[in-house]
Amino acid sequence: MSESPALYLPTDWRDFVSLTKPRVMSLVIFTGLCGLLAAPGYIHPLVGFVAVLCIAMGAGGAAALNQWWEADIDAGMKRTAGRPIPGGRMRRTDARDFGIALSVASVGLMGVAVSWLAAAILAVSIVYYAVVYTIWLKPRTPQNIVIGGGAGAFPPMIGWIAVTHDITLMPVLLFAIIFFWTPPHFWALALFVQTDYAKVGIPMMPVVKGEASTRRQIIAYAVLLLPIAAAPWFIGGTGAVYGAVAMLLSLAFIALSVPVALRRAGPGDAMKPEKRLFAFSVLYLFALFAALVADRAIYGQGVFA
Amino acid sequence: MTPEEETEFKRRRKSRNVVLAAVLVFFVLLFYALTFVQMGR
């Protein structure tokens, strides 16, 4: 038989799991859980678990829809060519149906078990990622990552609202932190994989505006991130533990962005500063949100009181 | 379909069924527990 095995063999269940982008999901679960733990108020542990499960399911559904839509693009890039659809292990329509089912189930469960406000924001985040970002703006504008950052910024906001059932300044600030963190995080990656994006015609910033402009924008976002990351402390939403960690981490982020901003890569460049910044950016987000929860545990539950 | 492919077909179908059953049991237990939590709210 000459056609792809996806047409006559059932897809392995592991391929459905990989369709949900488990590595991205780990960051989503972590930030969602931190938003939930840092929020003032009480949530039953089982309801809290369901809230995080729904955030993860929603992210998985959106990731599946993203891969359904971008299968042709993924096939042209080394990093993504082995994914289930371009790898010929899954029918495209199966990915679409799986993505829709997961998304609808996550929103429904969130509404029934946790809160309909959190469910509504989860629905907005899925549509934002799968439609506004993936289908509409990613192939059209080099600002795609800035816009896509919004999708990744929802989880801590949803986690927070699952506890408080209210939208206040704090969850909006948590959203803003990830929103401003995403461009320097992703552009650092795009600088060292830019040949792939150029090949499939995705207008990534380094491809469209050039390397020099991307490097300048990385440092601009890194500088903007400092006051935004420290804002929860400035407005009195957190204690000094979070404030100190946020300042230190953000200063380190700026310090690692400076060499990226000031240099130009030559042919065969190892791109070490860019890789270092990318690796640190992941650590930055984990550490910042861990500090948020630690701060709440220390001040909110009376360890220092 | 070759005999090897048929064996693979059956293996994948079985493992998918097992995983789906596990997911269903998980959600049954989750909704059971959630019902009690919601009644206590």
XYZ file of C-alpha atoms in Angstrom:
346
model
C 0.000 0.000 0.000
C 1.473 3.356 -0.971
C -0.640 5.801 1.023
C 0.278 7.096 4.475
C -0.280 4.662 7.408
C -2.558 7.345 8.895
C -5.174 6.379 6.315
C -5.520 2.727 7.293
C -3.883 2.256 10.735
C -5.473 3.675 13.897
C -3.384 6.502 15.317
C -1.354 5.485 18.376
C -2.745 7.120 21.527
C 0.680 8.612 22.246
C 0.346 10.709 19.105
C -2.852 12.236 20.496
C -0.924 13.095 23.653
C 1.901 14.693 21.659
C -0.700 16.688 19.700
C -1.451 18.582 22.921
C 2.193 19.824 23.074
C 2.916 18.423 26.580
C 6.095 20.477 27.031
C 4.294 23.768 26.419
C 1.492 22.463 28.599
C 3.845 22.009 31.557
C 4.428 25.789 31.598
C 0.683 26.399 31.175
C -0.144 24.077 34.090
C 2.545 25.653 36.234
C 1.469 29.277 35.620
C -2.220 28.353 35.949
C -1.552 26.570 39.229
C 0.506 29.516 40.505
C -2.313 31.940 39.655
C -4.675 29.701 41.587
C -2.375 29.312 44.608
C -1.457 33.001 44.759
C -5.056 34.247 44.635
C -6.635 35.432 47.868
C -9.462 33.200 49.017
C -10.330 29.566 49.402
C -10.935 26.924 46.776
C -11.709 23.287 47.543
C -8.635 21.215 46.543
C -10.679 19.049 44.164
C -12.256 22.104 42.507
C -8.766 23.631 42.247
C -7.521 20.429 40.619
C -10.404 20.547 38.132
C -9.631 24.203 37.335
C -6.000 23.345 36.494
C -7.135 20.234 34.581
C -9.490 22.406 32.501
C -6.741 24.949 31.798
C -4.495 22.074 30.644
C -7.257 20.489 28.541
C -8.056 23.835 26.939
C -4.393 24.422 26.129
C -4.144 20.893 24.712
C -7.236 21.414 22.573
C -5.901 24.714 21.241
C -2.527 23.063 20.498
C -4.267 20.272 18.556
C -6.251 22.831 16.523
C -3.012 24.734 15.897
C -1.376 21.596 14.482
C -4.469 20.747 12.416
C -4.314 24.179 10.761
C -0.524 24.349 10.388
C 0.166 20.787 9.175
C 1.577 22.012 5.837
C 3.795 24.600 7.523
C 4.987 22.041 10.103
C 5.946 19.636 7.302
C 8.396 22.201 5.936
C 10.297 22.814 9.177
C 12.902 20.481 10.665
C 11.721 21.171 14.242
C 8.096 20.231 13.498
C 8.238 17.794 10.552
C 7.991 14.782 12.893
C 4.672 15.882 14.460
C 1.796 13.374 14.081
C 0.102 14.929 11.018
C 3.166 15.859 8.883
C 4.756 12.586 10.045
C 1.871 10.716 8.373
C 0.685 9.052 11.583
C -2.622 10.881 11.995
C -5.435 12.072 9.751
C -5.779 15.828 9.708
C -9.506 15.724 10.461
C -8.850 13.530 13.531
C -6.620 16.267 14.953
C -9.333 18.872 14.297
C -12.051 16.776 15.935
C -9.828 15.906 18.903
C -8.967 19.601 19.362
C -12.611 20.698 19.250
C -13.720 17.916 21.625
C -10.985 18.750 24.141
C -11.711 22.486 23.967
C -15.484 22.124 24.375
C -15.074 19.611 27.227
C -12.609 21.891 29.060
C -14.915 24.923 28.898
C -17.996 22.901 29.871
C -16.290 21.256 32.819
C -14.823 24.558 34.019
C -18.270 26.144 33.899
C -20.069 23.325 35.680
C -17.435 22.590 38.333
C -15.596 25.884 38.927
C -17.118 29.109 37.582
C -18.685 30.318 34.359
C -16.537 33.481 34.413
C -13.378 31.322 34.417
C -14.983 29.136 31.708
C -15.728 32.182 29.551
C -12.132 33.405 29.795
C -10.878 29.895 29.017
C -13.111 29.877 25.901
C -11.749 33.296 24.879
C -8.163 32.041 25.334
C -8.776 28.963 23.132
C -10.434 30.993 20.351
C -7.705 33.609 20.677
C -4.935 31.017 20.170
C -6.604 28.752 17.594
C -8.385 31.390 15.494
C -7.053 34.915 16.105
C -3.406 33.834 16.379
C -3.012 30.591 14.380
C -5.470 31.133 11.537
C -5.651 34.900 11.246
C -2.568 36.824 12.379
C 0.416 34.432 12.541
C 0.727 34.120 8.743
C 0.007 37.837 8.207
C 2.104 39.992 10.528
C 5.599 39.964 12.051
C 3.885 41.091 15.277
C 2.465 37.528 15.434
C 4.469 36.604 18.506
C 3.380 39.721 20.381
C -0.230 38.780 19.622
C 0.317 35.070 20.286
C 1.831 35.952 23.658
C -1.668 36.918 24.729
C -2.810 33.313 24.368
C -0.095 32.013 26.669
C -0.828 34.776 29.154
C -4.317 33.572 30.046
C -3.579 30.552 32.358
C -2.535 32.417 35.553
C -5.421 34.830 35.017
C -7.880 31.928 34.739
C -6.357 30.205 37.788
C -6.730 33.398 39.825
C -10.325 33.992 38.698
C -11.226 30.359 39.479
C -10.612 31.294 43.140
C -11.877 34.875 43.302
C -14.686 34.719 40.670
C -13.767 38.314 39.876
C -11.491 40.182 37.460
C -9.269 42.607 39.385
C -5.938 44.317 38.638
C -3.789 41.417 39.917
C -4.888 38.781 37.367
C -4.579 41.423 34.639
C -0.979 42.083 35.776
C -0.194 38.353 35.702
C -1.530 38.359 32.141
C 0.651 41.386 31.301
C 3.799 39.731 32.681
C 3.541 36.750 30.300
C 2.380 39.016 27.474
C 5.559 41.119 27.691
C 7.771 38.119 28.450
C 6.773 36.185 25.316
C 8.336 38.360 22.555
C 11.929 38.351 23.912
C 11.548 34.660 24.847
C 10.369 33.617 21.403
C 12.478 35.997 19.303
C 15.612 34.677 21.014
C 14.534 31.243 19.703
C 13.540 32.658 16.299
C 17.024 34.185 15.917
C 18.673 30.766 15.995
C 16.025 28.883 13.981
C 15.199 31.701 11.559
C 16.145 29.773 8.417
C 13.285 27.348 9.099
C 10.652 30.058 9.440
C 11.946 31.804 6.309
C 11.556 28.557 4.355
C 7.835 28.156 5.116
C 6.986 31.844 4.676
C 5.931 32.664 8.257
C 6.651 36.381 8.747
C 8.776 36.052 11.888
C 10.330 39.288 13.052
C 13.954 38.318 12.157
C 12.803 37.341 8.640
C 10.733 40.463 7.918
C 12.373 43.319 9.840
C 15.853 41.847 9.999
C 18.077 40.701 12.779
C 19.139 44.142 14.014
C 15.550 45.307 14.538
C 14.613 42.055 16.328
C 17.596 42.393 18.652
C 16.601 45.986 19.511
C 13.030 44.893 20.214
C 14.229 42.074 22.489
C 15.998 44.548 24.761
C 13.026 46.957 24.614
C 10.656 44.253 25.850
C 13.169 43.070 28.461
C 13.329 46.630 29.873
C 9.525 46.973 29.795
C 9.208 43.654 31.618
C 10.963 44.958 34.750
C 8.300 47.455 35.924
C 5.500 45.124 34.836
C 6.946 42.120 36.709
C 7.439 44.280 39.809
C 3.997 45.944 39.527
C 2.174 43.379 41.724
C 4.512 44.476 44.520
C 4.160 48.213 43.726
C 0.372 48.053 43.980
C 0.560 46.110 47.246
C -0.752 42.872 45.779
C 2.305 40.962 46.995
C 4.995 41.305 49.637
C 8.677 42.194 49.400
C 9.760 38.582 48.775
C 8.064 38.583 45.391
C 9.185 42.182 44.765
C 12.858 41.372 45.387
C 12.791 38.206 43.281
C 10.979 40.015 40.444
C 13.545 42.861 40.445
C 16.541 40.489 40.526
C 15.199 38.175 37.827
C 14.191 41.080 35.586
C 17.608 42.734 35.964
C 19.243 39.416 35.006
C 16.890 39.198 32.018
C 18.004 42.676 30.898
C 21.666 41.788 31.510
C 21.360 38.704 29.272
C 19.456 40.692 26.622
C 22.198 43.320 26.312
C 24.748 41.052 24.546
C 21.959 39.769 22.287
C 20.961 43.341 21.414
C 24.489 44.600 20.766
C 25.866 41.842 18.536
C 25.357 40.704 14.942
C 25.603 37.027 14.063
C 28.125 36.026 11.419
C 28.010 32.937 9.183
C 28.243 29.698 11.186
C 27.638 31.590 14.431
C 26.973 29.342 17.466
C 24.382 31.902 18.711
C 25.393 31.318 22.315
C 24.014 34.577 23.826
C 20.647 33.956 22.109
C 20.477 30.361 23.344
C 21.450 31.500 26.844
C 18.731 34.165 26.851
C 16.147 31.648 25.635
C 17.083 29.131 28.329
C 17.056 31.836 31.023
C 13.674 33.136 29.857
C 12.065 29.761 30.652
C 13.722 29.708 34.078
C 12.632 33.342 34.600
C 8.949 32.557 34.270
C 9.098 29.465 36.473
C 11.042 31.322 39.184
C 8.860 34.449 39.042
C 5.613 32.534 39.477
C 7.133 30.286 42.140
C 8.095 33.488 43.998
C 4.508 34.716 43.689
C 3.217 31.580 45.418
C 6.005 31.590 48.009
C 5.222 35.238 48.780
C 1.556 34.411 49.329
C 2.491 31.461 51.558
C 4.866 33.608 53.634
C 2.710 36.723 54.066
C -0.785 35.436 53.400
C -0.586 32.506 55.759
C 1.274 34.221 58.505
C 4.785 32.722 58.417
C 6.207 36.269 58.894
C 3.156 37.703 60.577
C -2.875 -5.185 4.772
C 0.160 -7.402 5.481
C 0.122 -9.741 8.550
C 2.585 -7.387 10.322
C 0.306 -4.437 9.657
C -2.690 -6.368 10.906
C -0.860 -7.185 14.157
C 0.047 -3.515 14.502
C -3.566 -2.541 13.740
C -4.831 -4.751 16.564
C -2.144 -3.570 18.995
C -2.960 0.089 18.410
C -6.704 -0.462 18.577
C -6.365 -2.327 21.870
C -4.077 0.247 23.477
C -6.413 3.065 22.363
C -9.379 1.266 23.880
C -7.532 0.764 27.172
C -6.540 4.438 27.335
C -10.056 5.587 26.464
C -11.522 3.314 29.151
C -9.064 4.742 31.693
C -10.037 8.305 30.730
C -13.739 7.477 31.050
C -13.275 5.841 34.471
C -11.254 8.887 35.591
C -14.062 11.259 34.618
C -16.740 9.069 36.202
C -14.826 9.120 39.506
C -14.131 12.859 39.153
C -17.798 13.720 38.634
C -18.790 11.430 41.495
C -16.399 13.217 43.863
C -17.322 16.653 42.472
C -20.990 16.003 43.180
C -20.245 15.606 46.878
C -18.036 18.702 46.933
C -20.747 20.778 45.205
C -23.413 19.533 47.620
C -21.247 20.657 50.511
C -20.811 24.216 49.110
